[in-house]
Amino acid sequence: MTFYAPAEDRYEKIPYRTVGRSGLKLPAISLGLWHNFGDDKPLATQREILRYAYDSGITHFDLANNYGPEPGAAEKNFGRIFKEDFKPFRDEMIISSKAGWVMNDSPYGFGGSRKYLMSSLDASLERMGLDYVDIFYHHRPDADTPLAETMYALRDIVASGKALYVGISSYGPELTREAVEFMEDEGCPLLIHQPSYSMVNRWVEEPGEDDTSLLEEAADGGLGVIAFSPLAQGMLTDKYLNGIPEDSRAAAGKSLQPDWLNEENVAMIRRLNDIASARGQSLAQMALSWVLRDQGDETVTSALIGASSVDQLQSNIEALDNLDFTDEELTAIDETAHDAGINIWGKATEARRHG
């Protein structure tokens, strides 16, 4: 292992966007460690990807307590690489983690209770070797825990200094509004919302019960939005244009089910690929550009992507070279893209409990 010295021009390579009504900025593309950073991948490859990301100006690294395999492995591996490579640059990095989905099979390893969130964050900090995270999210709504209990826990986590900011993930528009109002009253505003969002999964644009979409609620509440799965779990790439490769996420059943790649969806992907080619982009690049396109107050702050190699990461970062769309291109995408039935987080979003 060689000593790591980051590229001196790294902050000139990527745009940074202000997060909602805060003073924080995130890179337009953030790196997520959901896949490819567990114990099933070589640590050397993980290190190469993380180094390349940081050299490219990606300052935000997004984790969760249960990322692996096994749960906790991604944080542990990131912590080791952080200690050896990135520790001198801690003040120049945004590191986030989450809790809410299943971490273990105990009564305290799922949901939104104060017990789970606080103990999980302590364990995450220990695995990563950090004193604090920059952003801590409640990873999903929990119908079995009063919203107030979850929000009080987030408030107290900030007060403890173990997180600088807090956010939510996969909350629907109505619950987002309730959470925003609650935290404003507590003097600890929510910073950010992390929903799934892609050309073929547009639930964040759809009106909720009060005819207001999640993107509108986030903008009204001063939250930034960081979109996860902008490539639709890998569907919006050229990988599946001609079948399912043996080494693919779909073949492994990792968040992309083979039956989603049905004849109708594959035909749609191929038509979207033609639109991307006419723009001089790969399908993945166009999908990222589309999520990051100018939508006024509802513009997404950052697109959260994974990477299994440096080459893949490099290609996806190049999406930032062309974020502009003509009206004709947007119309063609709207006429081509349809809901692909891939929102595996939908039932979590629907989980609500008042009080």
CSV table of C-alpha atoms in Angstrom, one decimal:
chain,number,residue,atom,x,y,z
A,1,MET,CA,0.0,0.0,0.0
A,2,THR,CA,1.4,3.4,-1.0
A,3,PHE,CA,0.9,6.6,0.9
A,4,TYR,CA,-2.1,8.5,-0.3
A,5,ALA,CA,-1.9,12.1,-1.4
A,6,PRO,CA,-5.2,13.4,-2.9
A,7,ALA,CA,-5.3,15.3,-6.2
A,8,GLU,CA,-4.6,19.0,-5.5
A,9,ASP,CA,-7.2,20.1,-8.1
A,10,ARG,CA,-10.0,17.9,-6.8
A,11,TYR,CA,-12.3,20.7,-5.9
A,12,GLU,CA,-12.1,22.1,-9.4
A,13,LYS,CA,-13.5,18.9,-11.0
A,14,ILE,CA,-17.1,18.7,-9.8
A,15,PRO,CA,-19.9,21.1,-9.0
A,16,TYR,CA,-21.1,21.5,-5.4
A,17,ARG,CA,-24.7,22.4,-4.6
A,18,THR,CA,-26.1,24.0,-1.4
A,19,VAL,CA,-28.3,21.6,0.6
A,20,GLY,CA,-31.8,23.2,1.1
A,21,ARG,CA,-31.8,26.2,3.4
A,22,SER,CA,-28.5,25.4,5.0
A,23,GLY,CA,-24.9,26.4,4.7
A,24,LEU,CA,-23.7,22.9,3.7
A,25,LYS,CA,-22.7,22.0,0.2
A,26,LEU,CA,-22.6,18.5,-1.4
A,27,PRO,CA,-21.0,17.3,-4.6
A,28,ALA,CA,-23.5,16.8,-7.4
A,29,ILE,CA,-22.6,13.1,-7.3
A,30,SER,CA,-22.1,11.3,-4.0
A,31,LEU,CA,-20.7,7.8,-3.5
A,32,GLY,CA,-22.8,5.3,-1.7
A,33,LEU,CA,-21.4,2.2,-0.1
A,34,TRP,CA,-24.6,0.1,-0.2
A,35,HIS,CA,-23.0,-2.5,-2.4
A,36,ASN,CA,-19.4,-3.4,-3.3
A,37,PHE,CA,-17.9,-2.4,0.1
A,38,GLY,CA,-18.8,-5.5,2.2
A,39,ASP,CA,-16.6,-8.5,2.9
A,40,ASP,CA,-17.5,-10.0,-0.5
A,41,LYS,CA,-15.3,-7.5,-2.3
A,42,PRO,CA,-11.5,-7.1,-2.1
A,43,LEU,CA,-10.4,-4.3,0.2
A,44,ALA,CA,-7.8,-3.2,-2.5
A,45,THR,CA,-10.6,-2.6,-5.0
A,46,GLN,CA,-12.6,-0.6,-2.4
A,47,ARG,CA,-9.6,1.5,-1.6
A,48,GLU,CA,-9.1,2.3,-5.3
A,49,ILE,CA,-12.7,3.4,-5.8
A,50,LEU,CA,-12.7,5.6,-2.7
A,51,ARG,CA,-9.4,7.2,-3.6
A,52,TYR,CA,-10.6,7.9,-7.2
A,53,ALA,CA,-13.8,9.3,-5.9
A,54,TYR,CA,-12.0,11.7,-3.5
A,55,ASP,CA,-9.5,12.7,-6.2
A,56,SER,CA,-12.5,13.5,-8.4
A,57,GLY,CA,-14.0,15.9,-5.9
A,58,ILE,CA,-16.5,13.6,-4.4
A,59,THR,CA,-16.4,14.6,-0.7
A,60,HIS,CA,-19.6,12.8,0.4
A,61,PHE,CA,-19.5,9.1,1.4
A,62,ASP,CA,-22.8,7.6,2.3
A,63,LEU,CA,-23.2,4.5,4.5
A,64,ALA,CA,-25.7,2.8,6.8
A,65,ASN,CA,-25.4,0.5,9.7
A,66,ASN,CA,-26.6,-2.6,7.8
A,67,TYR,CA,-24.5,-2.2,4.6
A,68,GLY,CA,-22.4,-5.3,3.9
A,69,PRO,CA,-22.4,-8.2,3.7
A,70,GLU,CA,-22.5,-8.8,6.6
A,71,PRO,CA,-24.3,-6.0,8.3
A,72,GLY,CA,-21.7,-3.5,9.5
A,73,ALA,CA,-19.0,-4.7,7.2
A,74,ALA,CA,-19.1,-1.6,4.9
A,75,GLU,CA,-18.7,0.7,7.8
A,76,LYS,CA,-15.9,-1.4,9.2
A,77,ASN,CA,-14.1,-1.5,5.8
A,78,PHE,CA,-14.6,2.2,5.2
A,79,GLY,CA,-13.2,2.9,8.7
A,80,ARG,CA,-10.0,0.9,8.0
A,81,ILE,CA,-9.5,2.8,4.7
A,82,PHE,CA,-10.4,6.1,6.3
A,83,LYS,CA,-7.8,5.6,9.1
A,84,GLU,CA,-5.1,4.7,6.6
A,85,ASP,CA,-5.9,7.2,3.8
A,86,PHE,CA,-8.4,9.9,4.7
A,87,LYS,CA,-8.0,10.8,8.3
A,88,PRO,CA,-5.9,13.9,7.7
A,89,PHE,CA,-8.7,15.2,5.5
A,90,ARG,CA,-11.6,14.5,7.8
A,91,ASP,CA,-12.7,18.2,7.9
A,92,GLU,CA,-13.0,18.2,4.1
A,93,MET,CA,-15.3,15.1,4.0
A,94,ILE,CA,-19.0,14.5,4.5
A,95,ILE,CA,-19.6,11.1,6.0
A,96,SER,CA,-23.2,10.0,6.6
A,97,SER,CA,-24.8,6.9,8.1
A,98,LYS,CA,-28.3,5.7,8.9
A,99,ALA,CA,-30.4,3.4,11.0
A,100,GLY,CA,-33.9,2.1,10.5
A,101,TRP,CA,-33.8,-1.0,8.4
A,102,VAL,CA,-32.9,-4.4,9.9
A,103,MET,CA,-29.6,-4.6,11.6
A,104,ASN,CA,-30.1,-7.7,13.7
A,105,ASP,CA,-33.0,-10.0,14.8
A,106,SER,CA,-33.3,-8.5,18.3
A,107,PRO,CA,-36.3,-6.3,19.3
A,108,TYR,CA,-33.9,-3.4,19.1
A,109,GLY,CA,-32.5,-3.9,15.6
A,110,PHE,CA,-35.2,-2.3,13.5
A,111,GLY,CA,-37.4,0.7,13.3
A,112,GLY,CA,-37.3,4.2,14.7
A,113,SER,CA,-37.1,3.9,18.5
A,114,ARG,CA,-34.8,6.0,20.5
A,115,LYS,CA,-33.0,2.9,21.7
A,116,TYR,CA,-32.3,1.7,18.2
A,117,LEU,CA,-31.2,5.0,16.7
A,118,MET,CA,-28.9,6.0,19.5
A,119,SER,CA,-27.3,2.6,20.0
A,120,SER,CA,-26.9,2.1,16.3
A,121,LEU,CA,-25.1,5.4,15.8
A,122,ASP,CA,-22.7,4.6,18.6
A,123,ALA,CA,-21.9,1.3,17.0
A,124,SER,CA,-21.5,2.9,13.6
A,125,LEU,CA,-19.0,5.5,15.0
A,126,GLU,CA,-17.0,2.7,16.6
A,127,ARG,CA,-16.9,0.7,13.4
A,128,MET,CA,-15.7,3.7,11.4
A,129,GLY,CA,-13.4,5.0,14.0
A,130,LEU,CA,-15.1,8.4,14.0
A,131,ASP,CA,-16.1,10.9,16.7
A,132,TYR,CA,-19.1,12.1,14.7
A,133,VAL,CA,-20.9,11.7,11.4
A,134,ASP,CA,-21.8,14.8,9.3
A,135,ILE,CA,-25.3,13.5,8.5
A,136,PHE,CA,-27.3,10.9,10.3
A,137,TYR,CA,-30.6,9.7,8.8
A,138,HIS,CA,-33.6,7.8,10.0
A,139,HIS,CA,-33.5,5.2,7.2
A,140,ARG,CA,-37.2,4.6,6.9
A,141,PRO,CA,-40.6,5.5,8.5
A,142,ASP,CA,-41.7,3.1,11.3
A,143,ALA,CA,-45.4,2.7,11.9
A,144,ASP,CA,-44.7,1.1,15.4
A,145,THR,CA,-42.9,4.2,16.8
A,146,PRO,CA,-44.4,7.6,17.4
A,147,LEU,CA,-42.9,10.2,15.1
A,148,ALA,CA,-42.1,12.4,18.1
A,149,GLU,CA,-39.9,9.7,19.6
A,150,THR,CA,-37.9,9.3,16.5
A,151,MET,CA,-37.6,13.1,16.0
A,152,TYR,CA,-36.6,13.7,19.7
A,153,ALA,CA,-33.8,11.1,19.2
A,154,LEU,CA,-32.5,12.9,16.1
A,155,ARG,CA,-32.6,16.2,17.9
A,156,ASP,CA,-30.7,14.8,20.8
A,157,ILE,CA,-28.1,13.1,18.5
A,158,VAL,CA,-27.3,16.5,17.1
A,159,ALA,CA,-27.2,18.0,20.6
A,160,SER,CA,-24.7,15.3,21.7
A,161,GLY,CA,-22.3,16.2,18.9
A,162,LYS,CA,-22.4,12.7,17.4
A,163,ALA,CA,-24.0,14.1,14.2
A,164,LEU,CA,-23.8,17.6,12.7
A,165,TYR,CA,-27.0,17.3,10.8
A,166,VAL,CA,-29.9,14.9,10.6
A,167,GLY,CA,-32.2,13.8,7.8
A,168,ILE,CA,-34.8,11.3,6.8
A,169,SER,CA,-35.1,8.7,4.0
A,170,SER,CA,-38.1,7.2,2.2
A,171,TYR,CA,-40.6,9.3,4.1
A,172,GLY,CA,-43.7,10.2,2.1
A,173,PRO,CA,-44.8,13.9,1.6
A,174,GLU,CA,-47.3,14.1,4.5
A,175,LEU,CA,-45.0,12.5,7.0
A,176,THR,CA,-42.1,14.6,5.7
A,177,ARG,CA,-44.1,17.8,6.4
A,178,GLU,CA,-44.9,16.6,10.0
A,179,ALA,CA,-41.3,15.8,10.6
A,180,VAL,CA,-40.1,19.1,9.3
A,181,GLU,CA,-42.6,21.1,11.4
A,182,PHE,CA,-41.7,19.1,14.5
A,183,MET,CA,-38.0,19.6,14.1
A,184,GLU,CA,-38.4,23.3,13.4
A,185,ASP,CA,-40.2,23.7,16.7
A,186,GLU,CA,-37.4,21.9,18.4
A,187,GLY,CA,-34.8,24.3,16.9
A,188,CYS,CA,-33.1,21.4,15.0
A,189,PRO,CA,-34.2,21.6,11.4
A,190,LEU,CA,-34.0,18.6,9.2
A,191,LEU,CA,-31.3,19.0,6.6
A,192,ILE,CA,-32.0,16.5,3.9
A,193,HIS,CA,-34.3,13.8,2.5
A,194,GLN,CA,-32.9,10.7,0.7
A,195,PRO,CA,-35.6,9.1,-1.5
A,196,SER,CA,-35.3,6.7,-4.4
A,197,TYR,CA,-35.7,8.5,-7.7
A,198,SER,CA,-35.1,7.7,-11.3
A,199,MET,CA,-36.6,8.0,-14.7
A,200,VAL,CA,-38.5,4.8,-14.1
A,201,ASN,CA,-39.3,5.4,-10.4
A,202,ARG,CA,-40.9,8.9,-10.0
A,203,TRP,CA,-42.9,8.6,-6.9
A,204,VAL,CA,-41.3,11.8,-5.5
A,205,GLU,CA,-42.9,13.8,-8.3
A,206,GLU,CA,-46.4,12.4,-7.7
A,207,PRO,CA,-49.0,14.4,-5.6
A,208,GLY,CA,-49.6,13.0,-2.2
A,209,GLU,CA,-52.8,13.1,-0.2
A,210,ASP,CA,-52.7,16.8,0.0
A,211,ASP,CA,-51.9,17.2,-3.7
A,212,THR,CA,-48.3,18.1,-2.9
A,213,SER,CA,-45.3,16.0,-4.0
A,214,LEU,CA,-42.4,15.0,-1.9
A,215,LEU,CA,-40.1,17.2,-4.0
A,216,GLU,CA,-42.5,20.2,-3.3
A,217,GLU,CA,-42.6,19.3,0.4
A,218,ALA,CA,-38.8,19.2,0.6
A,219,ALA,CA,-38.5,22.5,-1.1
A,220,ASP,CA,-41.1,24.1,1.1
A,221,GLY,CA,-39.5,22.7,4.2
A,222,GLY,CA,-36.0,23.8,3.3
A,223,LEU,CA,-34.7,20.3,2.8
A,224,GLY,CA,-32.2,19.3,0.2
A,225,VAL,CA,-32.8,16.1,-1.7
A,226,ILE,CA,-30.2,13.4,-2.4
A,227,ALA,CA,-31.6,10.8,-4.8
A,228,PHE,CA,-30.6,7.2,-4.3
A,229,SER,CA,-30.8,4.5,-7.0
A,230,PRO,CA,-30.9,7.1,-9.8
A,231,LEU,CA,-29.8,4.2,-12.1
A,232,ALA,CA,-32.8,2.1,-11.0
A,233,GLN,CA,-30.7,-0.5,-9.2
A,234,GLY,CA,-28.6,-0.8,-12.4
A,235,MET,CA,-31.5,-1.2,-14.8
A,236,LEU,CA,-30.7,2.2,-16.4
A,237,THR,CA,-27.3,1.1,-17.8
A,238,ASP,CA,-26.3,-0.7,-20.9
A,239,LYS,CA,-25.7,-3.9,-18.9
A,240,TYR,CA,-29.1,-5.4,-19.5
A,241,LEU,CA,-29.7,-4.4,-23.1
A,242,ASN,CA,-29.0,-7.9,-24.3
A,243,GLY,CA,-29.8,-10.2,-21.4
A,244,ILE,CA,-28.6,-10.7,-17.8
A,245,PRO,CA,-24.8,-11.1,-17.4
A,246,GLU,CA,-23.7,-13.7,-14.9
A,247,ASP,CA,-21.8,-11.2,-12.8
A,248,SER,CA,-24.6,-8.7,-12.6
A,249,ARG,CA,-26.7,-7.4,-9.7
A,250,ALA,CA,-29.8,-9.0,-11.3
A,251,ALA,CA,-28.1,-12.4,-11.5
A,252,ALA,CA,-27.2,-12.2,-7.9
A,253,GLY,CA,-30.6,-10.9,-6.8
A,254,LYS,CA,-29.2,-7.8,-5.2
A,255,SER,CA,-32.1,-5.3,-5.2
A,256,LEU,CA,-32.7,-6.0,-8.9
A,257,GLN,CA,-35.0,-8.9,-9.5
A,258,PRO,CA,-34.5,-10.8,-12.9
A,259,ASP,CA,-38.3,-10.7,-13.5
A,260,TRP,CA,-38.2,-6.9,-13.6
A,261,LEU,CA,-36.1,-7.2,-16.8
A,262,ASN,CA,-39.2,-8.3,-18.7
A,263,GLU,CA,-39.8,-7.7,-22.3
A,264,GLU,CA,-41.7,-4.5,-21.8
A,265,ASN,CA,-39.0,-3.0,-19.5
A,266,VAL,CA,-36.1,-4.0,-21.7
A,267,ALA,CA,-37.8,-2.5,-24.7
A,268,MET,CA,-38.2,0.7,-22.7
A,269,ILE,CA,-34.5,0.6,-21.7
A,270,ARG,CA,-33.4,0.2,-25.3
A,271,ARG,CA,-35.5,3.2,-26.4
A,272,LEU,CA,-34.0,5.3,-23.6
A,273,ASN,CA,-30.6,4.1,-24.6
A,274,ASP,CA,-31.2,5.5,-28.1
A,275,ILE,CA,-32.2,8.9,-26.7
A,276,ALA,CA,-29.0,8.9,-24.6
A,277,SER,CA,-26.8,8.0,-27.7
A,278,ALA,CA,-28.3,10.9,-29.6
A,279,ARG,CA,-27.2,13.1,-26.7
A,280,GLY,CA,-23.7,11.7,-26.8
A,281,GLN,CA,-24.1,10.0,-23.5
A,282,SER,CA,-24.4,6.5,-22.2
A,283,LEU,CA,-27.8,5.5,-20.7
A,284,ALA,CA,-26.3,5.7,-17.2
A,285,GLN,CA,-24.9,9.1,-17.8
A,286,MET,CA,-28.3,10.4,-19.1
A,287,ALA,CA,-30.1,8.9,-16.2
A,288,LEU,CA,-27.9,10.8,-13.8
A,289,SER,CA,-28.1,14.0,-15.8
A,290,TRP,CA,-31.9,13.7,-15.8
A,291,VAL,CA,-32.1,13.3,-12.0
A,292,LEU,CA,-29.8,16.3,-11.6
A,293,ARG,CA,-31.6,18.5,-14.2
A,294,ASP,CA,-32.8,22.0,-13.4
A,295,GLN,CA,-36.2,21.8,-11.7
A,296,GLY,CA,-36.1,25.2,-10.1
A,297,ASP,CA,-36.8,25.0,-6.3
A,298,GLU,CA,-37.3,21.2,-6.6
A,299,THR,CA,-33.8,20.5,-8.2
A,300,VAL,CA,-32.1,17.5,-6.6
A,301,THR,CA,-29.0,18.4,-4.7
A,302,SER,CA,-27.0,15.3,-5.3
A,303,ALA,CA,-27.3,11.9,-7.0
A,304,LEU,CA,-26.1,9.0,-4.9
A,305,ILE,CA,-24.4,6.3,-6.9
A,306,GLY,CA,-22.5,3.1,-6.2
A,307,ALA,CA,-19.5,1.8,-8.0
A,308,SER,CA,-17.9,-1.6,-8.5
A,309,SER,CA,-14.9,-0.3,-10.3
A,310,VAL,CA,-12.9,2.9,-11.0
A,311,ASP,CA,-13.9,2.8,-14.7
A,312,GLN,CA,-17.6,2.7,-13.8
A,313,LEU,CA,-17.2,5.6,-11.4
A,314,GLN,CA,-15.3,7.6,-13.9
A,315,SER,CA,-17.9,7.1,-16.6
A,316,ASN,CA,-20.7,8.1,-14.3
A,317,ILE,CA,-19.0,11.3,-13.1
A,318,GLU,CA,-18.8,12.3,-16.8
A,319,ALA,CA,-22.6,12.7,-16.7
A,320,LEU,CA,-21.9,16.1,-15.1
A,321,ASP,CA,-20.5,17.3,-18.4
A,322,ASN,CA,-24.0,17.6,-19.8
A,323,LEU,CA,-26.9,18.4,-17.4
A,324,ASP,CA,-28.9,20.3,-19.9
A,325,PHE,CA,-31.9,18.9,-21.8
A,326,THR,CA,-33.9,20.3,-24.7
A,327,ASP,CA,-37.7,20.3,-24.4
A,328,GLU,CA,-37.7,17.7,-27.1
A,329,GLU,CA,-35.4,15.4,-25.2
A,330,LEU,CA,-37.5,15.7,-22.0
A,331,THR,CA,-40.7,15.0,-23.9
A,332,ALA,CA,-39.1,11.9,-25.6
A,333,ILE,CA,-38.0,10.6,-22.1
A,334,ASP,CA,-41.5,11.2,-20.7
A,335,GLU,CA,-43.1,9.4,-23.6
A,336,THR,CA,-40.7,6.5,-23.3
A,337,ALA,CA,-40.1,6.0,-19.6
A,338,HIS,CA,-42.8,4.3,-17.4
A,339,ASP,CA,-42.9,3.0,-13.9
A,340,ALA,CA,-40.8,-0.2,-13.9
A,341,GLY,CA,-42.2,-1.6,-10.7
A,342,ILE,CA,-38.9,-1.4,-8.9
A,343,ASN,CA,-39.7,0.7,-5.9
A,344,ILE,CA,-38.9,-1.9,-3.2
A,345,TRP,CA,-39.1,0.8,-0.5
A,346,GLY,CA,-42.7,1.7,-1.3
A,347,LYS,CA,-44.3,-0.1,1.7
A,348,ALA,CA,-41.8,1.6,4.0
A,349,THR,CA,-42.9,5.0,2.7
A,350,GLU,CA,-46.5,4.1,3.3
A,351,ALA,CA,-45.8,3.2,6.9
A,352,ARG,CA,-47.2,6.1,9.0
A,353,ARG,CA,-48.1,6.6,12.6
A,354,HIS,CA,-49.2,9.9,14.1
A,355,GLY,CA,-48.4,11.1,17.5
